[in-house]
XYZ file of C-alpha atoms in Angstrom:
673
model
C 0.000 0.000 0.000
C 2.916 2.320 0.671
C 4.014 1.793 -2.922
C 0.496 2.633 -4.114
C 0.586 5.898 -2.155
C 3.907 6.817 -3.718
C 2.789 5.766 -7.187
C -0.381 7.821 -6.964
C 1.477 10.868 -5.658
C 4.100 10.586 -8.419
C 1.393 10.008 -11.052
C -0.547 13.074 -9.858
C 2.612 15.172 -9.987
C 3.322 13.987 -13.526
C -0.222 14.546 -14.798
C -0.299 18.018 -13.239
C 2.983 18.730 -14.992
C 1.660 17.368 -18.300
C -1.624 19.270 -18.266
C 0.134 22.487 -17.222
C 2.772 21.879 -19.916
C 0.014 21.435 -22.483
C -2.113 24.354 -21.296
C 0.751 26.820 -20.997
C 1.957 25.959 -24.477
C -1.509 26.815 -25.746
C -1.295 30.162 -23.944
C 2.149 30.827 -25.384
C 0.880 30.072 -28.910
C -2.083 32.465 -28.801
C -0.288 35.188 -30.752
C 1.023 32.735 -33.357
C -2.433 31.202 -33.898
C -3.989 34.671 -34.121
C -1.553 35.672 -36.869
C -1.728 32.348 -38.731
C -5.509 32.432 -39.074
C -5.693 36.254 -39.340
C -8.283 36.623 -36.590
C -8.872 39.380 -33.988
C -7.992 39.091 -30.298
C -11.638 38.638 -29.301
C -11.925 35.507 -31.471
C -8.645 34.049 -30.270
C -9.949 34.685 -26.760
C -13.068 32.669 -27.606
C -10.910 29.835 -28.966
C -8.805 29.917 -25.814
C -11.997 29.749 -23.750
C -13.106 26.542 -25.499
C -11.041 24.648 -22.922
C -13.394 25.877 -20.230
C -16.398 25.053 -22.419
C -15.192 21.442 -22.509
C -15.033 21.453 -18.721
C -18.529 22.889 -18.552
C -20.013 20.027 -20.562
C -19.055 17.178 -18.237
C -17.543 18.328 -14.958
C -20.680 18.191 -12.789
C -21.384 14.591 -13.762
C -17.756 13.485 -13.637
C -17.275 15.006 -10.187
C -20.408 13.409 -8.731
C -20.622 10.013 -10.411
C -16.866 9.728 -10.820
C -16.378 9.911 -7.051
C -18.301 6.620 -6.722
C -16.473 4.878 -9.569
C -12.822 4.012 -10.239
C -11.261 7.439 -9.889
C -7.701 6.649 -11.076
C -8.930 5.017 -14.285
C -11.208 7.963 -15.032
C -8.159 10.208 -14.733
C -6.269 7.910 -17.124
C -9.119 8.155 -19.662
C -9.039 11.938 -19.317
C -5.333 11.976 -20.191
C -6.066 10.017 -23.371
C -8.722 12.546 -24.408
C -6.376 15.472 -23.713
C -3.728 13.898 -25.937
C -6.284 13.476 -28.725
C -7.203 17.143 -28.351
C -3.598 18.204 -28.932
C -3.322 16.112 -32.085
C -6.579 17.517 -33.478
C -5.320 21.061 -32.833
C -2.369 20.393 -35.150
C -4.578 19.260 -38.068
C -5.083 22.708 -39.736
C -1.359 23.057 -40.355
C -1.411 20.054 -42.678
C -4.633 21.168 -44.408
C -3.506 24.733 -45.094
C -1.108 25.773 -47.788
C 2.113 27.688 -47.082
C 1.735 30.831 -45.021
C 1.749 33.992 -47.132
C 2.309 37.146 -45.135
C 1.247 40.538 -46.450
C 4.112 42.328 -48.137
C 4.869 44.757 -50.925
C 8.506 43.741 -51.277
C 7.841 41.129 -53.945
C 6.306 43.789 -56.132
C 9.573 45.620 -56.646
C 12.484 43.173 -56.752
C 15.938 44.541 -57.188
C 19.117 42.986 -58.472
C 21.802 42.433 -55.899
C 23.777 45.621 -55.489
C 21.794 47.548 -58.105
C 18.972 50.011 -57.877
C 15.466 48.536 -58.258
C 12.317 50.080 -59.619
C 10.488 52.924 -57.898
C 8.422 51.742 -54.883
C 6.617 55.055 -54.687
C 5.253 54.731 -58.217
C 4.584 50.985 -58.209
C 2.635 50.223 -55.041
C -0.462 52.122 -56.065
C -0.915 50.020 -59.179
C -0.804 46.756 -57.291
C -3.891 46.910 -55.093
C -5.782 44.581 -57.467
C -9.101 45.553 -55.939
C -10.928 43.639 -58.683
C -9.438 40.359 -57.332
C -10.500 40.852 -53.722
C -14.096 39.517 -54.014
C -12.816 36.349 -55.698
C -10.205 35.643 -53.050
C -12.163 36.742 -49.979
C -13.887 33.369 -49.699
C -10.581 31.507 -49.656
C -9.071 33.950 -47.172
C -11.920 33.553 -44.697
C -11.078 29.908 -43.985
C -12.642 28.359 -40.894
C -9.857 25.913 -40.137
C -9.467 27.574 -36.740
C -12.475 25.455 -35.759
C -10.073 22.500 -35.456
C -8.106 24.445 -32.870
C -11.364 25.242 -31.086
C -12.424 21.571 -31.106
C -9.024 20.293 -29.993
C -8.872 22.760 -27.129
C -12.401 21.809 -26.072
C -11.425 18.120 -26.007
C -8.510 19.053 -23.777
C -10.994 20.680 -21.422
C -13.169 17.563 -21.367
C -10.172 15.330 -20.677
C -8.839 17.552 -17.902
C -12.156 17.386 -16.025
C -11.501 14.362 -13.747
C -7.925 15.276 -12.819
C -8.483 17.959 -10.201
C -11.715 16.994 -8.382
C -11.182 13.223 -8.424
C -7.428 13.290 -7.963
C -7.366 15.715 -5.039
C -10.367 14.141 -3.310
C -8.701 10.705 -3.687
C -5.563 12.141 -2.127
C -7.461 13.842 0.707
C -9.455 10.679 1.462
C -6.436 8.475 2.062
C -3.829 10.822 3.515
C -3.454 12.219 7.007
C -5.197 15.567 7.426
C -1.998 17.315 8.452
C -0.221 16.017 5.324
C -2.878 17.092 2.815
C -1.634 20.672 2.493
C 1.959 19.530 1.966
C 0.964 16.932 -0.646
C -1.132 19.487 -2.516
C 1.714 21.979 -2.412
C 4.056 19.300 -3.785
C 1.679 18.438 -6.637
C 1.094 22.091 -7.493
C 4.819 22.836 -7.325
C 5.676 20.038 -9.748
C 2.704 21.178 -11.814
C 4.087 24.693 -12.064
C 7.174 23.235 -13.727
C 4.868 22.430 -16.637
C 4.247 26.080 -17.552
C 7.982 26.754 -17.292
C 8.721 24.118 -19.927
C 5.573 25.024 -21.861
C 6.557 28.664 -22.222
C 10.156 27.768 -23.034
C 8.926 25.390 -25.733
C 6.610 28.124 -26.982
C 9.542 30.535 -27.156
C 11.605 28.025 -29.124
C 8.809 27.246 -31.588
C 8.012 30.954 -32.024
C 11.496 31.481 -33.471
C 11.031 28.703 -36.033
C 9.170 29.688 -39.175
C 5.717 28.107 -39.443
C 6.545 26.304 -42.708
C 10.028 25.235 -41.668
C 11.248 22.437 -43.892
C 8.679 23.229 -46.576
C 9.936 26.614 -47.856
C 13.271 28.214 -48.641
C 13.925 30.456 -45.622
C 16.202 32.667 -47.719
C 13.135 33.919 -49.573
C 11.470 35.099 -46.333
C 11.899 38.854 -45.876
C 10.693 39.031 -42.240
C 12.169 37.736 -38.972
C 10.738 36.596 -35.620
C 10.581 40.199 -34.358
C 8.106 41.204 -37.075
C 4.405 41.419 -36.201
C 3.625 39.361 -39.319
C 5.896 36.468 -38.328
C 4.216 33.146 -37.500
C 6.243 30.552 -35.622
C 5.976 26.765 -35.813
C 3.027 26.718 -33.385
C 1.944 23.243 -34.486
C 5.199 21.560 -33.514
C 4.726 21.987 -29.772
C 1.257 20.449 -29.768
C 2.689 17.187 -31.110
C 5.162 17.073 -28.222
C 2.679 18.042 -25.486
C 0.190 15.447 -26.772
C 2.836 12.725 -26.520
C 3.738 13.727 -22.953
C 0.063 13.606 -21.964
C -0.249 10.072 -23.324
C 2.618 8.953 -21.071
C 1.169 10.761 -18.040
C -2.050 8.740 -18.183
C -0.461 5.275 -18.155
C 0.148 4.853 -14.350
C -3.488 5.559 -13.449
C -4.680 2.397 -15.210
C -2.728 0.294 -12.680
C -3.823 1.992 -9.436
C -6.475 0.495 -7.116
C -9.943 1.928 -6.700
C -9.263 2.848 -3.062
C -6.452 2.886 -0.508
C -6.380 2.516 3.303
C -6.067 5.833 5.080
C -2.615 6.703 6.320
C -2.180 5.865 9.997
C -5.370 3.802 10.088
C -5.393 0.608 12.187
C -6.357 -2.775 10.781
C -9.667 -2.702 12.673
C -10.534 0.714 11.249
C -9.675 -0.512 7.784
C -12.043 -3.451 8.086
C -14.850 -1.206 9.311
C -14.362 1.252 6.447
C -13.752 -0.878 3.377
C -14.065 1.771 0.724
C -13.098 4.770 2.752
C -13.679 8.443 2.081
C -16.501 9.492 -0.136
C -17.035 6.160 -1.792
C -18.896 4.690 1.169
C -21.448 7.513 1.195
C -24.814 6.624 -0.302
C -24.090 2.910 0.282
C -27.205 1.425 1.919
C -26.669 -0.497 5.141
C -28.996 -3.451 4.793
C -27.263 -5.673 7.340
C -27.324 -3.644 10.505
C -28.153 -6.655 12.662
C -25.832 -9.037 10.892
C -22.736 -10.369 12.620
C -20.994 -10.942 9.318
C -18.230 -8.549 8.288
C -19.440 -5.355 6.691
C -19.363 -5.540 2.900
C -20.591 -2.712 0.752
C -23.615 -3.377 -1.397
C -23.401 -2.519 -5.073
C -24.503 1.020 -5.788
C -26.586 1.507 -8.917
C -26.415 4.603 -11.079
C -30.141 5.107 -10.439
C -29.528 5.424 -6.685
C -26.688 7.857 -7.278
C -28.806 9.928 -9.672
C -31.655 10.026 -7.147
C -29.333 11.494 -4.514
C -27.769 14.019 -6.900
C -30.305 16.846 -6.565
C -30.603 16.597 -2.738
C -26.807 16.642 -2.499
C -26.675 19.661 -4.800
C -29.295 21.465 -2.713
C -27.404 20.727 0.472
C -24.192 21.997 -1.090
C -25.659 25.322 -2.224
C -27.223 25.933 1.167
C -23.660 26.469 2.420
C -23.284 30.272 2.357
C -19.523 30.184 2.900
C -19.125 27.828 -0.053
C -21.113 30.186 -2.293
C -19.035 33.206 -1.270
C -15.835 31.255 -1.932
C -17.085 30.398 -5.429
C -17.980 34.022 -6.255
C -14.661 35.271 -4.887
C -12.715 32.698 -6.891
C -14.637 33.561 -10.065
C -13.671 37.225 -9.734
C -10.068 36.275 -9.022
C -9.906 33.949 -12.026
C -11.346 36.600 -14.331
C -8.358 38.795 -13.628
C -5.846 35.945 -13.665
C -7.018 34.324 -16.927
C -7.287 37.664 -18.716
C -3.810 38.640 -17.565
C -2.027 35.367 -18.363
C -3.701 35.119 -21.793
C -2.642 38.550 -22.998
C 0.437 39.271 -20.891
C 2.812 38.254 -23.729
C 0.999 40.629 -26.089
C 1.058 43.347 -23.411
C 4.844 43.006 -23.086
C 5.224 43.027 -26.875
C 3.247 46.232 -27.335
C 4.336 48.191 -24.255
C 8.048 47.333 -24.307
C 8.606 46.448 -27.976
C 9.734 42.849 -27.412
C 9.379 39.926 -29.793
C 6.798 37.223 -29.064
C 9.473 34.570 -28.490
C 11.354 36.700 -25.956
C 8.255 37.596 -23.925
C 7.239 33.936 -23.722
C 10.748 32.892 -22.709
C 11.012 35.533 -19.969
C 7.651 34.575 -18.489
C 8.779 30.951 -18.416
C 12.141 31.484 -16.720
C 11.247 34.296 -14.294
C 7.571 34.523 -13.361
C 6.808 30.810 -13.186
C 9.680 29.798 -10.861
C 8.515 32.614 -8.601
C 5.022 31.132 -8.643
C 6.398 27.680 -7.794
C 8.354 29.085 -4.856
C 5.252 30.942 -3.679
C 3.116 27.800 -3.720
C 5.713 25.873 -1.704
C 5.998 28.762 0.750
C 2.236 28.877 1.244
C 2.045 25.129 1.892
C 5.036 25.259 4.253
C 3.537 28.098 6.295
C 0.239 26.219 6.570
C 2.021 23.131 7.922
C 4.625 24.940 10.041
C 2.176 27.164 11.920
C -0.798 24.759 11.694
C -3.066 27.567 10.523
C -6.781 27.019 10.900
C -9.353 28.410 8.472
C -9.247 31.909 9.974
C -5.452 31.944 10.058
C -5.298 30.837 6.421
C -7.823 33.532 5.514
C -5.742 36.266 7.181
C -2.639 35.010 5.416
C -4.406 35.057 2.023
C -5.631 38.615 2.536
C -2.159 39.829 3.531
C -0.313 38.400 0.540
C -3.109 39.456 -1.839
C -2.809 43.077 -0.686
C 0.942 42.953 -1.263
C 0.455 41.495 -4.751
C -2.140 44.136 -5.629
C 0.173 46.934 -4.466
C 2.831 45.713 -6.864
C 0.242 45.465 -9.633
C -0.490 49.191 -9.181
C 3.230 49.947 -9.547
C 3.150 48.303 -13.003
C 0.937 51.080 -14.339
C 3.752 53.613 -13.998
C 6.366 51.398 -15.675
C 5.541 52.347 -19.235
C 7.263 53.138 -22.527
C 6.191 55.517 -25.253
C 4.363 54.281 -28.317
C 6.359 52.928 -31.208
C 6.855 55.991 -33.428
C 4.935 55.401 -36.664
C 4.092 58.514 -38.734
C 0.361 58.706 -39.355
C -0.473 56.351 -36.458
C 1.329 57.416 -33.262
C 3.215 60.522 -34.407
C 2.883 63.074 -37.161
C 5.222 63.017 -40.140
C 7.128 65.791 -38.376
C 7.659 63.518 -35.329
C 5.178 65.149 -32.917
C 3.113 62.718 -30.740
C -0.289 62.329 -32.379
C -2.282 59.084 -32.076
C -4.715 58.476 -34.925
C -7.110 55.584 -35.597
C -7.923 56.867 -39.089
C -6.173 55.323 -42.082
C -6.216 58.614 -43.989
C -3.711 59.991 -41.475
C -1.079 57.819 -43.202
C -1.233 60.142 -46.212
C 0.992 63.204 -46.118
C 2.288 65.716 -48.616
C 5.529 63.730 -48.901
C 3.789 60.586 -50.182
C 0.611 61.985 -51.692
C 1.868 61.542 -55.226
C 2.698 57.871 -54.733
C -0.873 56.501 -54.675
C 0.085 54.169 -51.828
C -2.115 51.361 -50.579
C -3.314 52.038 -47.036
C -4.251 48.400 -46.436
C -0.771 46.895 -46.306
C 1.587 46.723 -43.338
C 5.173 46.370 -44.513
C 7.192 48.428 -41.980
C 10.613 49.920 -42.592
C 12.942 51.621 -40.126
C 14.252 54.946 -41.367
C 17.515 56.601 -40.407
C 15.586 59.209 -38.384
C 14.368 56.538 -35.947
C 10.769 56.507 -37.212
C 8.965 53.392 -38.430
C 6.978 53.904 -41.640
C 4.026 51.637 -42.446
C 5.468 50.767 -45.877
C 8.265 51.897 -48.230
C 5.687 53.673 -50.357
C 4.289 55.656 -47.419
C 7.837 56.695 -46.615
C 8.103 58.067 -50.145
C 11.076 55.856 -50.999
C 12.190 56.199 -54.624
C 14.671 53.369 -55.107
C 15.868 50.135 -53.485
C 19.016 48.025 -53.440
C 19.831 44.474 -52.331
C 17.248 41.690 -52.020
C 15.423 39.735 -49.322
C 16.057 40.705 -45.712
C 19.021 42.871 -46.721
C 16.963 45.230 -48.900
C 17.663 48.946 -48.380
C 15.456 51.816 -49.547
C 16.842 55.162 -50.668
C 15.674 58.712 -51.356
C 12.688 58.425 -49.015
C 11.112 61.866 -49.256
C 9.146 61.654 -45.988
C 12.358 61.382 -43.999
C 13.098 64.931 -45.129
C 10.107 66.167 -43.089
C 11.421 64.613 -39.875
C 12.908 66.745 -37.058
C 16.399 65.481 -38.024
C 17.123 67.180 -41.363
C 20.734 65.997 -41.326
C 19.738 62.335 -41.432
C 20.247 60.451 -44.671
C 17.118 59.432 -46.539
C 17.502 55.646 -46.407
C 15.600 52.910 -44.558
C 15.827 49.164 -43.871
C 13.213 46.452 -43.417
C 11.489 46.029 -40.036
C 10.379 48.227 -37.145
C 12.762 50.514 -35.286
C 13.761 49.561 -31.715
C 12.343 51.498 -28.777
C 14.241 54.220 -26.960
C 17.040 53.203 -24.587
C 15.114 54.139 -21.420
C 12.463 51.567 -22.335
C 14.912 48.785 -21.493
C 15.241 50.133 -17.947
C 11.458 50.312 -17.605
C 11.133 46.742 -18.798
C 13.671 45.416 -16.287
C 11.801 47.199 -13.498
C 8.530 45.736 -14.777
C 9.943 42.205 -14.733
C 11.245 42.634 -11.166
C 7.847 43.850 -9.973
C 5.934 41.056 -11.733
C 8.237 38.358 -10.341
C 7.758 39.556 -6.750
C 4.015 40.034 -7.314
C 3.704 36.518 -8.737
C 5.372 35.138 -5.614
C 2.917 36.857 -3.266
C -0.078 35.810 -5.356
C 1.070 32.182 -5.394
C 1.541 32.134 -1.618
C -2.245 32.250 -1.298
C -2.874 29.233 -3.571
C -2.543 26.351 -1.093
C -4.132 28.152 1.903
C -7.034 29.204 -0.330
C -7.631 25.631 -1.407
C -7.480 24.394 2.182
C -10.126 26.989 3.111
C -12.342 25.533 0.395
C -11.814 21.923 1.559
C -12.463 22.753 5.211
C -15.622 24.724 4.401
C -17.584 21.873 2.818
C -19.144 18.690 4.117
C -16.721 15.746 3.792
C -19.318 13.506 2.114
C -19.821 16.107 -0.621
C -16.147 16.806 -1.214
C -15.848 15.635 -4.832
C -19.164 17.180 -5.804
C -18.226 20.461 -4.134
C -14.827 20.541 -5.852
C -16.423 19.642 -9.167
C -19.116 22.324 -8.950
C -16.497 24.811 -7.796
C -14.343 23.976 -10.813
C -17.376 24.011 -13.107
C -18.515 27.503 -12.118
C -15.014 28.943 -11.885
C -14.062 27.538 -15.289
C -17.362 28.657 -16.824
C -17.663 32.170 -15.410
C -14.004 32.761 -14.613
C -12.392 31.045 -17.593
C -14.591 31.543 -20.662
C -15.578 35.265 -20.564
C -12.218 36.909 -19.661
C -10.273 36.075 -22.858
C -13.253 37.275 -24.892
C -13.882 40.623 -23.212
C -10.191 41.286 -22.585
C -9.586 40.556 -26.271
C -12.472 42.788 -27.374
C -11.134 45.683 -25.304
C -7.634 45.152 -26.682
C -9.023 45.160 -30.246
C -10.417 48.635 -29.549
C -6.852 49.915 -29.144
C -5.654 48.638 -32.550
C -4.179 51.362 -34.756
C -3.414 49.302 -37.858
C -5.152 46.089 -38.899
C -3.398 43.658 -41.182
C -4.857 42.591 -44.511
C -5.570 39.001 -45.472
C -3.984 37.584 -48.571
C -6.915 38.467 -50.818
C -8.520 41.255 -48.795
C -10.457 41.518 -45.558
C -9.310 42.521 -42.097
C -6.663 40.287 -40.571
C -4.827 40.376 -37.251
C -3.783 43.653 -35.631
C -0.238 44.793 -36.404
C 0.243 47.673 -33.956
C -1.674 48.991 -30.929
C -1.917 52.276 -29.078
C 0.205 51.205 -26.106
C -1.226 53.867 -23.775
C -4.830 52.800 -24.386
C -3.765 49.137 -24.258
C -2.260 49.662 -20.807
C -5.300 51.585 -19.536
C -7.783 48.923 -20.635
C -5.671 45.912 -19.702
C -4.604 47.002 -16.220
C -7.806 48.969 -15.565
C -9.966 45.850 -15.829
C -7.585 43.929 -13.554
C -7.694 46.733 -10.961
C -11.499 46.787 -11.023
C -11.736 43.021 -10.560
C -9.210 43.186 -7.715
C -11.313 45.779 -5.882
C -14.376 43.523 -6.078
C -12.240 40.591 -4.927
C -11.159 42.362 -1.734
C -14.732 43.354 -0.880
C -15.897 39.754 -1.281
C -12.959 38.438 0.712
C -13.902 40.744 3.576
C -17.427 39.299 3.550
C -15.959 35.792 3.448
C -13.715 36.467 6.423
C -16.656 37.676 8.476
C -18.599 34.529 7.605
C -15.666 32.282 8.450
C -15.163 34.092 11.735
C -18.844 33.670 12.585
C -18.689 29.966 11.721
C -15.591 29.399 13.828
C -17.238 31.111 16.791
C -20.241 28.812 16.462
C -17.988 25.759 16.343
C -16.124 26.935 19.439
C -19.429 27.416 21.226
C -20.573 23.904 20.317
C -17.293 22.536 21.611
C -17.827 24.374 24.892
C -21.335 22.942 25.209
C -19.914 19.432 25.068
C -16.815 20.132 27.171
C -16.741 18.924 30.818
C -14.957 22.082 31.896
C -15.382 25.611 30.568
C -12.795 28.303 30.174
C -12.942 31.862 31.355
C -15.860 33.167 33.439
C -18.347 30.613 32.078
C -20.225 28.176 34.315
C -22.493 25.303 33.285
C -25.751 24.157 34.813
C -27.779 21.116 33.795
C -27.480 17.370 33.800
C -23.766 17.352 33.248
C -23.722 15.472 29.944
C -24.016 18.593 27.825
C -27.324 17.630 26.248
C -29.432 20.212 28.077
C -26.865 22.421 29.704
C -27.132 26.194 30.044
C -23.898 28.111 29.835
C -23.596 31.505 31.449
C -20.579 33.630 30.582
C -19.654 36.784 32.516
C -17.491 39.371 30.813
C -17.640 41.423 34.034
C -19.619 41.259 37.273
C -22.165 43.646 35.759
C -22.588 41.811 32.447
C -24.058 38.420 31.747
C -24.769 36.570 28.528
C -27.048 33.536 28.628
C -27.013 31.017 25.834
């Protein structure tokens, strides 16, 4: 049995690692998927939320009926479904043709070392507006539905892991060890996102069609907003890891003896934990050893609604659910779009933001989870003590979140979008602002995004809009000359040439970014410290016989209301800050290429601040409820105690069944209960 305990604990650690590895890779690939399918942030948020939709479909039934069945094998089946989901997600890559990013470079090739044709005079004749209606149908492909379906299957498969796995662990481990075991599982689990984000960073640097195209013909690099990494590659790896994670659960027993339990107690509690609830006792007068009668699904279904009613009559449980939903809204919205936030505010590439999150924030989270579990065990905190601890660390984390608002960089300087052609700050959401006197005669297309970095430090939306007259070199080394718009810049002494790509941010932005990373790492630690104590509060606030159902309903509502809406409404708000939308291959609006970083920051952090304020109000209500409940429990303990503390005296029959307790706070005051 000791080996079974160890095997289950190791298997739970591995499956938590695998599902976190898989889920974090999906989060790290959001930007790549958005660009590959040319969809807005709100739609990619909906696709990301399909995981929670999968949970919603089955979690109530899995949590209730699964608790009475073979829990380890149900977890193993869930792992198989999650692996299938990953493989289905990859399918669109093999159905789609090669990725074709929007560019104007191919329209004016130049011989190596010689001057090419005139970009300013050529772009306007290449809009091909008469071809757009024909190609629009092909460009509006719905292959992203495979990603939606695969992610939803992952959500369905993940359903039994948390409620059944943790209830199984809690049933057969000592109460004082539960917090430590959970902290261990969550700590190993947090290693999954570290590897997931690092894998995402690696794949983001590889071109999406690697091995199928000549990379020398690609004129963009991984720092370009049009670049799409090999997002599909990581899903093959994470699916394989999930298959391996599910194997041990097929060999575990249905139940285990509780740690520290004597042989007599084991014989009197054959199934143990939740699995002996709802088992009818038809042999009360029998002298034969107790053997559980088979439980039919009909009996379980009959008890489902009464159990649900009993569960929702628990006010503390309801407040915990609402509080967690608010907390998850902020957390899911932040983790989904944090890479994009770092890209737009600090001018980083997608691969670098993903890598930094993986190697800095996530280890901090792991350390915070271990610290929270250690403090719970070291100081033997009760529910009220855990609640105070959670409030304290949450306030510290929120304070650091406020500091993030002031760690900002200026917008990327793009004439016609964030600055005027003279270099003065001037944000514009109108495409006509891209036209200036310096490029008016070029008949430039306003739909394309093909940025170049000029010698004056400004990024122009295309060579044509920069008024460039000639070009030399080919591919990524192409250089544009005689760009008339550079002449209007505040640096008249600058030469009038430009190179492909966006210009880097100002030097002080690097300092701001380092400060931002330091603040987020410390804030992540404080937030994670509350994870294990918060879960213990949930476990100790529900009836033991309804543990799996309570955890399942908790997960169901949190995933539904705290997991599905945030990516959608966060994404919709972020879309409102887009300054320049990309164009699909044959027309139509694609993914956003550049955002107004100031508005992005206001919307992104503003929503998180608002949710945090609601969270603290609800947590205050929860603390009052917990305090009231603990006082009632203490009073009941005093009623049954042979001796009373303080100035209380008991009168009655002495067995506590009809006693009256009188407590005196002072000689003049008396409280009768």
